[in-house]
């Protein structure tokens, strides 16, 4: 048994769970009119309501004991102060310094990192303003109209999610496109309508040798040179974002046109760095800095607020409660906001790459469940797809709902319908509907049909948390994203895992390289298991050239 599951706090939680597992939230609400007041928190323009969770005062108290026992306070300080907490890769984890708008010194190996961060931010401002104003010209003297940002994982999902979420702030004269997949469909379809004269490529890759990104970048360069016919023109149309200047130069981009970031920024935490250049180009540098400001204020909240009032800590503890005690395997994130369409994809990488681990910091196999499966899509679309299972299926799926009180667009009737659904779903999930209540809505003949009655019962008691915010501004989005980052960090601390490496992505990459060589000719392959051999050989027969 691990020290976590035998710890005093864990044992107390297990005993408590055995007592309260069947408690009804419906009853808790009817007994306690102050439940919302007790179980909700406010931060700037954001309300976090966690009252529709299967918790009592005691649950929260015991969960707080657990984080205290895990020495969360000391671990938060270690992260913010640049300690090597990514021990397997021997790296500090300092994405919070990227958005340190207070500009207090942050030391890494005895050197303040803030001057470097501020220098790159200034370079991003100069560049993005020059492109957005039309001052930056392409090789034929025309203004840039399209940005193609090439990058995958953290170098793709974050900027794409933020640029889409903040599209109401975007420039109408500059369109930003994202390419990540090695499937040529992605690049070909993005490039099809574009003109090389007015297109600027951003190649974003921390290591600048990621297979998909480098292949896409090479094909983009070929597409560009086929049209521009002049290698000198690359300087006006290709910029790089990376920690590896040598790889950038080798690819053929002048390092003058490179925006750097640093080893201590994890890929999936990099949208706050120069990786956010496509965001700055889309919404302007002032708005990008407002995004940083929102995240910074959330960082200060995380660092300085007692755990019971600390939004990311409470989010993390609720996750632990369901993941480790109720044995819920997944967690759904459902923004009632079409522009947040990529949020669950982004959080999927952030959470699953961070906490999809099964050994502790000491290298021992865990004997408890770690990171959940993260998924979701915007409401109300999800209601007509997977909500059936959340309401009446056999799985417990805690959900996060979120909505803005004000839309950026002018159709109030739409917005009230949207918000009514955002409010109704958590209520329905919590209350459910009993057989007696079902019968009251049926004709006597229907009431006599037990199958019909049973099919219409909603058991209820399904947990959810809700974020209601004034408007989806850059600042609000920055805070929300930082809350999720810190939630994941806190859970990693409790599970005693390294949330900042991603060794699990390597094996498949290595095997793909071996197989790629075998695909270069039509020889029959027999070096793998019989399934892989058969599929490789069938592919060779099927392919047309
Ligand atoms: O393969 C996983 C990963 O390393 C992610 O962690 C990262 O976000 C992505 O690949 C892209 O990496 P890079 O920015 O170095 O191209």
Coordinates of C-alpha atoms and ligand atoms in Angstrom, one line a residue:
X1 CA 0.0 0.0 0.0
X2 CA 1.3 3.5 -0.9
X3 CA 2.0 6.1 1.7
X4 CA -0.9 8.2 0.1
X5 CA -3.6 5.6 0.6
X6 CA -2.4 4.7 4.1
X7 CA -2.1 8.3 5.1
X8 CA -4.2 9.7 8.0
X9 CA -6.0 12.1 5.8
X10 CA -6.8 9.5 3.1
X11 CA -8.0 7.0 5.6
X12 CA -10.3 9.6 7.2
X13 CA -11.6 10.5 3.7
X14 CA -12.2 6.8 2.9
X15 CA -14.2 6.4 6.2
X16 CA -16.1 9.5 5.5
X17 CA -16.9 8.4 1.9
X18 CA -18.3 5.1 3.2
X19 CA -20.7 7.2 5.3
X20 CA -21.8 9.8 2.8
X21 CA -21.5 8.1 -0.6
X22 CA -25.3 7.8 -0.9
X23 CA -26.2 11.2 0.5
X24 CA -28.7 13.1 -1.7
X25 CA -27.8 16.5 -2.9
X26 CA -31.5 17.2 -3.3
X27 CA -32.0 16.7 0.4
X28 CA -28.9 18.7 1.3
X29 CA -30.3 21.6 -0.7
X30 CA -33.7 21.4 0.9
X31 CA -32.1 21.3 4.4
X32 CA -29.6 24.0 3.9
X33 CA -30.7 27.2 2.3
X34 CA -27.2 28.6 2.5
X35 CA -25.6 25.8 0.6
X36 CA -24.8 28.0 -2.4
X37 CA -23.3 30.7 -0.1
X38 CA -21.2 28.1 1.6
X39 CA -20.0 26.3 -1.6
X40 CA -19.4 29.1 -4.1
X41 CA -16.4 31.5 -4.6
X42 CA -16.0 34.8 -6.4
X43 CA -12.9 36.0 -8.2
X44 CA -13.0 39.3 -10.1
X45 CA -15.9 38.8 -12.6
X46 CA -16.0 35.1 -12.2
X47 CA -18.4 33.1 -9.9
X48 CA -17.4 29.5 -9.2
X49 CA -20.5 27.5 -7.9
X50 CA -19.5 24.1 -6.6
X51 CA -22.6 23.6 -4.4
X52 CA -24.0 20.9 -6.7
X53 CA -21.3 18.4 -5.7
X54 CA -21.7 15.4 -3.5
X55 CA -19.9 17.0 -0.6
X56 CA -20.6 18.2 3.0
X57 CA -18.7 20.6 5.2
X58 CA -16.8 17.6 6.5
X59 CA -15.8 16.4 3.0
X60 CA -14.2 19.8 2.3
X61 CA -12.5 19.9 5.6
X62 CA -11.0 16.4 5.1
X63 CA -9.9 17.2 1.6
X64 CA -8.1 20.3 2.9
X65 CA -6.4 18.1 5.5
X66 CA -5.2 15.9 2.6
X67 CA -3.6 18.8 0.7
X68 CA -2.0 20.0 3.9
X69 CA -0.7 16.5 4.5
X70 CA 0.8 16.6 1.0
X71 CA 2.5 19.9 1.8
X72 CA 0.9 21.7 -1.0
X73 CA 1.9 25.1 0.3
X74 CA 5.6 24.3 0.0
X75 CA 5.1 22.7 -3.4
X76 CA 3.4 25.8 -4.8
X77 CA 6.3 27.9 -3.6
X78 CA 8.8 25.5 -5.1
X79 CA 7.1 25.8 -8.5
X80 CA 6.8 29.6 -8.5
X81 CA 10.3 30.0 -7.3
X82 CA 12.0 28.0 -10.1
X83 CA 12.9 24.9 -8.2
X84 CA 13.6 21.8 -10.4
X85 CA 10.2 20.2 -9.9
X86 CA 10.2 18.4 -13.3
X87 CA 12.8 15.9 -11.9
X88 CA 12.9 13.4 -14.7
X89 CA 13.8 16.1 -17.2
X90 CA 15.7 18.2 -14.6
X91 CA 13.7 21.3 -15.4
X92 CA 12.1 24.1 -13.6
X93 CA 8.4 24.9 -14.3
X94 CA 8.1 28.6 -14.7
X95 CA 5.2 29.3 -17.1
X96 CA 3.8 31.6 -14.3
X97 CA 6.8 33.9 -14.8
X98 CA 5.7 34.4 -18.5
X99 CA 2.6 36.2 -17.2
X100 CA 4.1 37.9 -14.2
X101 CA 2.7 41.3 -14.9
X102 CA 3.8 42.6 -11.5
X103 CA 7.3 42.0 -12.9
X104 CA 8.8 40.9 -9.6
X105 CA 12.1 39.1 -10.1
X106 CA 11.9 35.4 -10.7
X107 CA 15.2 33.6 -10.3
X108 CA 16.3 30.6 -12.1
X109 CA 19.8 29.4 -11.4
X110 CA 20.5 32.7 -9.7
X111 CA 19.4 34.8 -12.7
X112 CA 16.2 36.9 -12.9
X113 CA 14.3 35.6 -15.9
X114 CA 12.0 38.7 -16.2
X115 CA 14.3 40.8 -18.4
X116 CA 14.4 38.1 -21.1
X117 CA 10.6 37.6 -20.9
X118 CA 10.0 41.3 -21.2
X119 CA 12.5 41.6 -24.1
X120 CA 10.6 38.9 -26.1
X121 CA 7.2 40.5 -25.2
X122 CA 8.5 43.8 -26.6
X123 CA 9.7 42.0 -29.8
X124 CA 6.2 40.4 -30.1
X125 CA 4.6 43.8 -29.8
X126 CA 6.8 45.5 -32.4
X127 CA 6.3 42.6 -34.8
X128 CA 2.6 42.1 -34.3
X129 CA 1.8 45.8 -34.6
X130 CA 3.9 46.1 -37.7
X131 CA 2.0 43.2 -39.4
X132 CA -1.4 44.3 -38.1
X133 CA -0.9 47.9 -39.2
X134 CA 0.1 46.8 -42.7
X135 CA 3.6 48.2 -42.3
X136 CA 5.2 44.8 -42.7
X137 CA 5.0 43.9 -46.4
X138 CA 5.4 40.6 -48.2
X139 CA 8.0 40.0 -50.9
X140 CA 5.9 41.8 -53.6
X141 CA 5.1 44.8 -51.5
X142 CA 1.6 43.7 -50.5
X143 CA 0.2 43.7 -46.9
X144 CA -0.1 40.4 -45.0
X145 CA -3.7 39.1 -44.9
X146 CA -3.3 35.6 -43.7
X147 CA -1.2 33.9 -40.9
X148 CA -0.6 30.2 -41.1
X149 CA 0.6 28.9 -37.7
X150 CA 2.2 25.5 -37.9
X151 CA 2.6 23.6 -34.6
X152 CA 1.2 20.6 -32.7
X153 CA 0.3 19.8 -29.1
X154 CA 1.1 22.7 -26.9
X155 CA 2.5 24.6 -29.9
X156 CA -0.9 24.3 -31.7
X157 CA -3.8 23.7 -29.4
X158 CA -3.3 26.6 -27.0
X159 CA -3.0 29.4 -29.6
X160 CA -5.8 27.9 -31.6
X161 CA -8.1 27.6 -28.6
X162 CA -7.4 31.1 -27.4
X163 CA -7.5 32.8 -30.8
X164 CA -10.9 31.1 -31.5
X165 CA -12.3 31.9 -28.0
X166 CA -11.3 35.5 -28.4
X167 CA -12.4 35.8 -32.1
X168 CA -14.7 38.8 -31.3
X169 CA -11.5 40.7 -30.6
X170 CA -9.7 39.6 -33.8
X171 CA -8.7 41.9 -36.6
X172 CA -11.0 41.7 -39.6
X173 CA -8.1 42.3 -42.0
X174 CA -5.9 39.4 -40.8
X175 CA -7.1 35.8 -40.7
X176 CA -5.2 33.3 -38.6
X177 CA -5.2 29.6 -39.7
X178 CA -3.8 26.6 -37.7
X179 CA -2.1 23.5 -39.1
X180 CA -1.0 20.7 -36.9
X181 CA -1.9 17.3 -38.3
X182 CA 0.7 15.5 -40.5
X183 CA -2.3 14.4 -42.6
X184 CA -1.8 16.6 -45.7
X185 CA -5.5 17.4 -45.8
X186 CA -4.8 19.9 -43.0
X187 CA -2.1 21.9 -44.8
X188 CA -3.4 21.5 -48.3
X189 CA -6.9 22.7 -47.4
X190 CA -5.6 25.7 -45.4
X191 CA -3.2 26.7 -48.2
X192 CA -5.6 26.2 -51.1
X193 CA -7.3 29.7 -51.0
X194 CA -4.2 31.6 -49.9
X195 CA -1.8 33.7 -51.8
X196 CA 1.9 33.4 -51.1
X197 CA 2.4 37.2 -51.5
X198 CA 0.1 37.9 -48.5
X199 CA 0.7 34.9 -46.3
X200 CA 3.0 34.8 -43.2
X201 CA 4.0 31.5 -41.7
X202 CA 4.7 31.0 -38.0
X203 CA 6.5 27.7 -37.3
X204 CA 6.0 27.0 -33.6
X205 CA 7.9 24.2 -32.0
X206 CA 9.8 24.1 -28.7
X207 CA 12.3 21.6 -29.9
X208 CA 12.0 22.4 -33.6
X209 CA 12.4 18.8 -34.7
X210 CA 8.9 17.5 -34.1
X211 CA 8.2 15.3 -37.1
X212 CA 4.7 16.6 -37.9
X213 CA 5.6 20.3 -37.6
X214 CA 8.9 20.0 -39.5
X215 CA 7.2 18.1 -42.4
X216 CA 4.4 20.6 -42.5
X217 CA 6.9 23.5 -42.4
X218 CA 9.0 22.0 -45.2
X219 CA 5.9 21.6 -47.4
X220 CA 4.8 25.1 -46.6
X221 CA 8.2 26.4 -47.5
X222 CA 8.1 24.5 -50.8
X223 CA 4.6 25.8 -51.6
X224 CA 5.9 29.3 -50.9
X225 CA 9.1 29.0 -52.9
X226 CA 7.2 27.5 -55.9
X227 CA 5.3 30.8 -56.0
X228 CA 7.8 33.4 -54.8
X229 CA 10.7 31.8 -56.7
X230 CA 13.2 33.6 -54.5
X231 CA 14.7 32.2 -51.3
X232 CA 15.4 35.8 -50.1
X233 CA 11.6 36.2 -49.8
X234 CA 11.5 33.7 -46.9
X235 CA 12.7 36.5 -44.5
X236 CA 9.4 38.3 -45.1
X237 CA 7.2 35.3 -44.8
X238 CA 8.5 32.8 -42.2
X239 CA 9.1 33.4 -38.5
X240 CA 10.0 30.7 -35.9
X241 CA 9.1 30.2 -32.3
X242 CA 11.4 27.9 -30.4
X243 CA 13.9 27.2 -27.7
X244 CA 16.4 25.8 -30.2
X245 CA 18.0 28.5 -32.4
X246 CA 20.3 26.0 -34.0
X247 CA 17.4 23.9 -35.4
X248 CA 15.7 27.1 -36.6
X249 CA 18.8 28.2 -38.5
X250 CA 19.2 24.7 -40.0
X251 CA 15.7 24.8 -41.3
X252 CA 16.4 28.0 -43.1
X253 CA 14.8 30.7 -41.0
X254 CA 17.1 33.6 -40.0
X255 CA 17.3 33.7 -36.2
X256 CA 16.5 37.4 -36.4
X257 CA 13.1 36.2 -37.3
X258 CA 12.9 33.9 -34.3
X259 CA 11.0 34.5 -31.1
X260 CA 12.6 32.5 -28.3
X261 CA 11.3 30.9 -25.2
X262 CA 13.0 28.7 -22.6
X263 CA 13.5 25.2 -21.5
X264 CA 11.6 25.9 -18.3
X265 CA 8.3 26.4 -20.3
X266 CA 6.6 23.1 -20.8
X267 CA 5.1 22.6 -24.2
X268 CA 1.5 22.4 -23.0
X269 CA 2.0 25.5 -20.8
X270 CA 3.5 27.6 -23.6
X271 CA 0.7 29.7 -24.9
X272 CA 1.8 32.4 -22.5
X273 CA 5.2 32.6 -24.2
X274 CA 6.1 33.6 -27.8
X275 CA 4.0 30.6 -28.8
X276 CA 1.2 33.1 -28.3
X277 CA 2.4 35.2 -31.2
X278 CA -0.5 34.0 -33.4
X279 CA -2.8 35.1 -30.6
X280 CA -1.2 38.6 -30.5
X281 CA -1.4 38.8 -34.3
X282 CA -5.1 37.9 -34.2
X283 CA -6.3 40.0 -31.2
X284 CA -3.5 42.6 -30.8
X285 CA -0.8 42.8 -28.2
X286 CA -2.8 44.8 -25.7
X287 CA -5.4 42.0 -25.6
X288 CA -2.7 39.4 -25.4
X289 CA -1.3 41.2 -22.4
X290 CA -4.8 41.3 -20.8
X291 CA -4.8 37.5 -21.2
X292 CA -1.5 37.4 -19.3
X293 CA -2.9 39.8 -16.7
X294 CA -5.9 37.5 -16.1
X295 CA -3.7 34.5 -15.6
X296 CA -1.3 36.5 -13.4
X297 CA -4.2 37.5 -11.1
X298 CA -5.3 33.9 -10.9
X299 CA -1.7 32.9 -10.0
X300 CA -1.7 35.4 -7.2
X301 CA -5.1 34.0 -6.0
X302 CA -3.6 30.5 -6.1
X303 CA -0.5 31.5 -4.2
X304 CA -2.1 33.6 -1.6
X305 CA -5.6 32.4 -0.8
X306 CA -6.3 29.9 2.0
X307 CA -7.0 26.5 0.4
X308 CA -10.7 26.4 1.3
X309 CA -11.3 29.7 -0.6
X310 CA -8.8 28.9 -3.4
X311 CA -10.6 28.1 -6.7
X312 CA -8.0 25.8 -8.3
X313 CA -7.4 24.0 -5.1
X314 CA -11.2 23.4 -4.6
X315 CA -11.5 22.3 -8.3
X316 CA -8.6 19.8 -7.7
X317 CA -10.1 18.4 -4.5
X318 CA -13.4 17.8 -6.1
X319 CA -11.6 16.0 -8.9
X320 CA -9.8 13.8 -6.3
X321 CA -13.1 13.1 -4.5
X322 CA -14.8 11.7 -7.6
X323 CA -11.7 10.1 -9.2
X324 CA -10.4 8.3 -6.2
X325 CA -13.4 7.7 -4.0
X326 CA -16.4 7.6 -6.4
X327 CA -14.1 6.0 -9.0
X328 CA -15.3 8.3 -11.8
X329 CA -13.1 7.8 -14.8
X330 CA -13.8 10.9 -16.8
X331 CA -14.6 14.5 -16.4
X332 CA -16.6 16.6 -18.9
X333 CA -16.0 20.3 -19.6
X334 CA -19.0 22.0 -21.3
X335 CA -18.7 25.7 -22.1
X336 CA -22.0 27.2 -23.2
X337 CA -20.0 29.3 -25.6
X338 CA -19.4 28.4 -29.3
X339 CA -16.2 30.3 -29.4
X340 CA -14.8 28.0 -26.7
X341 CA -15.2 25.1 -29.1
X342 CA -11.5 24.0 -28.7
X343 CA -11.4 24.3 -24.9
X344 CA -11.9 20.6 -24.1
X345 CA -9.3 19.6 -26.7
X346 CA -6.8 22.0 -25.1
X347 CA -7.7 20.8 -21.6
X348 CA -7.4 17.2 -22.7
X349 CA -3.7 17.7 -23.5
X350 CA -3.1 19.9 -20.5
X351 CA -4.6 17.4 -18.1
X352 CA -4.0 14.0 -19.7
X353 CA -0.4 14.6 -20.7
X354 CA 0.3 16.1 -17.3
X355 CA -1.4 13.6 -15.0
X356 CA -1.6 10.5 -17.2
X357 CA 1.1 8.9 -15.1
X358 CA 1.4 5.6 -13.1
X359 CA 4.6 6.0 -11.2
X360 CA 5.4 8.3 -8.3
X361 CA 8.2 10.8 -8.1
X362 CA 10.2 7.9 -6.5
X363 CA 9.5 5.7 -9.5
X364 CA 7.1 3.4 -7.6
X365 CA 3.9 2.1 -9.3
X366 CA 0.9 3.9 -7.8
X367 CA -1.9 1.9 -6.2
X368 CA -4.6 4.5 -6.9
X369 CA -6.2 6.0 -9.9
X370 CA -4.5 9.2 -11.4
X371 CA -5.5 11.6 -14.1
X372 CA -9.1 11.3 -15.5
X373 CA -10.2 11.3 -19.1
X374 CA -11.1 14.8 -20.1
X375 CA -13.6 15.5 -22.8
X376 CA -16.5 17.7 -23.8
X377 CA -17.9 20.0 -26.3
X378 CA -19.9 23.2 -26.2
X379 CA -23.5 23.4 -25.0
X380 CA -26.1 23.3 -26.2
X381 CA -24.7 21.0 -28.9
X382 CA -23.6 18.4 -26.4
X383 CA -27.1 18.2 -25.0
X384 CA -28.3 16.6 -28.2
X385 CA -25.4 14.2 -28.3
X386 CA -24.0 12.7 -25.0
X387 CA -26.1 14.3 -22.3
X388 CA -28.4 11.2 -22.4
X389 CA -25.6 9.1 -21.0
X390 CA -24.7 11.7 -18.3
X391 CA -28.3 11.9 -17.1
X392 CA -29.4 8.3 -17.3
X393 CA -26.3 6.1 -18.1
X394 CA -24.5 4.0 -15.5
X395 CA -21.4 6.1 -15.3
X396 CA -20.7 9.0 -13.0
X397 CA -19.4 11.9 -15.0
X398 CA -18.7 15.1 -13.1
X399 CA -19.1 18.1 -15.3
X400 CA -17.8 21.7 -15.4
X401 CA -20.3 24.1 -17.0
X402 CA -19.4 27.6 -18.0
X403 CA -21.1 30.6 -19.5
X404 CA -20.7 34.3 -20.0
X405 CA -23.5 36.6 -18.8
X406 CA -23.0 38.8 -21.9
X407 CA -22.4 37.7 -25.4
X408 CA -20.2 39.7 -27.8
X409 CA -23.0 39.6 -30.3
X410 CA -26.4 41.3 -30.5
X411 CA -29.1 38.7 -30.4
X412 CA -30.4 38.7 -26.8
X413 CA -33.1 36.0 -27.4
X414 CA -30.4 33.5 -28.3
X415 CA -28.4 34.4 -25.2
X416 CA -31.3 33.9 -22.8
X417 CA -32.0 30.5 -24.3
X418 CA -28.4 29.6 -24.1
X419 CA -28.2 30.6 -20.4
X420 CA -31.4 28.9 -19.5
X421 CA -29.9 25.7 -20.7
X422 CA -26.7 26.3 -18.9
X423 CA -28.7 26.7 -15.7
X424 CA -31.2 23.9 -16.4
X425 CA -28.7 21.1 -17.0
X426 CA -26.9 21.2 -13.6
X427 CA -30.2 21.5 -11.9
X428 CA -31.6 18.5 -13.7
X429 CA -28.4 16.5 -13.1
X430 CA -28.6 17.3 -9.4
X431 CA -32.4 16.9 -8.8
X432 CA -33.3 14.2 -11.2
X433 CA -36.9 13.1 -11.3
X434 CA -38.4 10.3 -9.2
X435 CA -41.0 7.7 -10.3
X436 CA -43.7 9.5 -8.3
X437 CA -42.9 12.7 -10.0
X438 CA -42.8 11.0 -13.4
X439 CA -46.3 9.5 -12.8
X440 CA -47.7 12.9 -12.0
X441 CA -46.9 13.9 -15.6
X442 CA -48.5 10.8 -17.2
X443 CA -52.0 9.7 -18.1
X444 CA -53.5 6.9 -15.9
X445 CA -52.9 4.4 -18.7
X446 CA -49.2 5.5 -19.0
X447 CA -48.8 5.3 -15.2
X448 CA -49.8 1.7 -15.4
X449 CA -46.8 1.0 -17.7
X450 CA -43.8 0.2 -15.5
X451 CA -41.3 0.2 -18.3
X452 CA -42.4 3.7 -19.4
X453 CA -42.2 5.0 -15.8
X454 CA -38.8 3.4 -15.2
X455 CA -37.4 4.8 -18.5
X456 CA -38.5 8.3 -17.5
X457 CA -36.9 8.3 -14.1
X458 CA -33.7 10.4 -13.7
X459 CA -31.8 9.2 -10.6
X460 CA -30.2 12.6 -10.2
X461 CA -27.4 13.2 -7.7
X462 CA -25.0 13.8 -10.6
X463 CA -22.3 16.3 -9.7
X464 CA -21.4 19.5 -11.5
X465 CA -19.6 22.8 -10.9
X466 CA -20.5 26.0 -12.8
X467 CA -18.5 29.0 -13.8
X468 CA -20.6 32.2 -14.5
X469 CA -18.6 35.2 -15.7
X470 CA -19.6 38.6 -17.0
X471 CA -18.1 38.4 -20.5
X472 CA -15.5 36.2 -22.2
X473 CA -12.8 38.9 -22.2
X474 CA -9.1 38.1 -22.7
X475 CA -8.5 38.7 -19.0
X476 CA -11.3 36.4 -17.9
X477 CA -10.1 33.6 -20.3
X478 CA -6.6 34.0 -18.9
X479 CA -7.9 33.5 -15.3
X480 CA -9.9 30.5 -16.3
X481 CA -7.0 28.8 -18.0
X482 CA -4.7 29.4 -15.1
X483 CA -7.3 27.9 -12.8
X484 CA -7.3 24.7 -14.8
X485 CA -3.4 24.6 -14.9
X486 CA -3.2 24.9 -11.2
X487 CA -6.0 22.4 -10.6
X488 CA -3.9 19.9 -12.5
X489 CA -0.8 20.8 -10.6
X490 CA -2.5 20.3 -7.2
X491 CA -3.8 16.9 -8.3
X492 CA -0.3 15.9 -9.4
X493 CA 1.0 16.9 -6.0
X494 CA -1.6 14.8 -4.2
X495 CA -0.9 11.8 -6.5
X496 CA 2.8 12.4 -6.0
X497 CA 3.5 12.2 -9.8
X498 CA 5.5 14.3 -12.1
X499 CA 2.9 16.4 -14.0
X500 CA 5.5 18.0 -16.2
X501 CA 7.1 15.3 -18.3
X502 CA 5.4 13.2 -21.0
X503 CA 7.5 10.1 -21.5
X504 CA 4.4 8.2 -22.6
X505 CA 4.4 9.9 -26.0
X506 CA 7.8 8.5 -27.0
X507 CA 7.4 4.8 -27.7
X508 CA 4.9 5.3 -30.5
X509 CA 7.1 7.9 -32.1
X510 CA 10.1 5.5 -32.1
X511 CA 8.1 2.6 -33.6
X512 CA 6.7 4.9 -36.3
X513 CA 10.2 5.8 -37.3
X514 CA 11.1 2.1 -37.7
X515 CA 7.9 1.5 -39.7
X516 CA 8.4 4.6 -41.9
X517 CA 11.6 3.1 -43.2
X518 CA 9.8 -0.2 -44.0
X519 CA 7.2 1.7 -46.0
X520 CA 9.8 3.1 -48.5
X521 CA 9.7 0.0 -50.6
X522 CA 7.2 -2.8 -51.5
X523 CA 9.1 -5.7 -49.7
X524 CA 7.0 -8.0 -47.6
X525 CA 7.4 -7.2 -43.9
X526 CA 7.7 -9.9 -41.2
X527 CA 9.6 -8.2 -38.4
X528 CA 6.5 -7.3 -36.2
X529 CA 3.6 -9.1 -34.6
X530 CA 1.4 -10.8 -37.2
X531 CA -1.3 -8.1 -37.0
X532 CA 1.2 -5.2 -37.6
X533 CA 2.9 -7.2 -40.4
X534 CA -0.5 -7.9 -42.1
X535 CA -1.6 -4.3 -42.0
X536 CA 1.8 -3.0 -43.3
X537 CA 1.7 -5.5 -46.2
X538 CA -2.0 -4.7 -46.9
X539 CA -1.2 -1.0 -47.0
X540 CA 1.6 -1.7 -49.5
X541 CA -0.9 -3.6 -51.7
X542 CA -3.6 -0.9 -51.4
X543 CA -1.5 2.2 -52.0
X544 CA -1.7 3.5 -55.5
X545 CA 1.9 4.6 -56.1
Ligands
LIG1 O1 4.8 14.7 -28.2 C1 4.3 15.5 -27.2 C2 4.8 16.9 -27.2 O2 6.1 16.9 -26.8 C3 4.0 17.8 -26.4 O3 4.3 17.8 -25.1 C4 4.3 19.1 -27.1 O4 3.3 20.1 -26.8 C5 4.2 18.7 -28.5 O5 4.8 17.4 -28.5 C6 4.9 19.6 -29.5 O6 6.3 19.8 -29.2 P1 7.1 20.9 -29.8 O7 6.6 22.2 -29.5 O8 8.5 20.7 -29.3 O9 7.1 20.7 -31.3

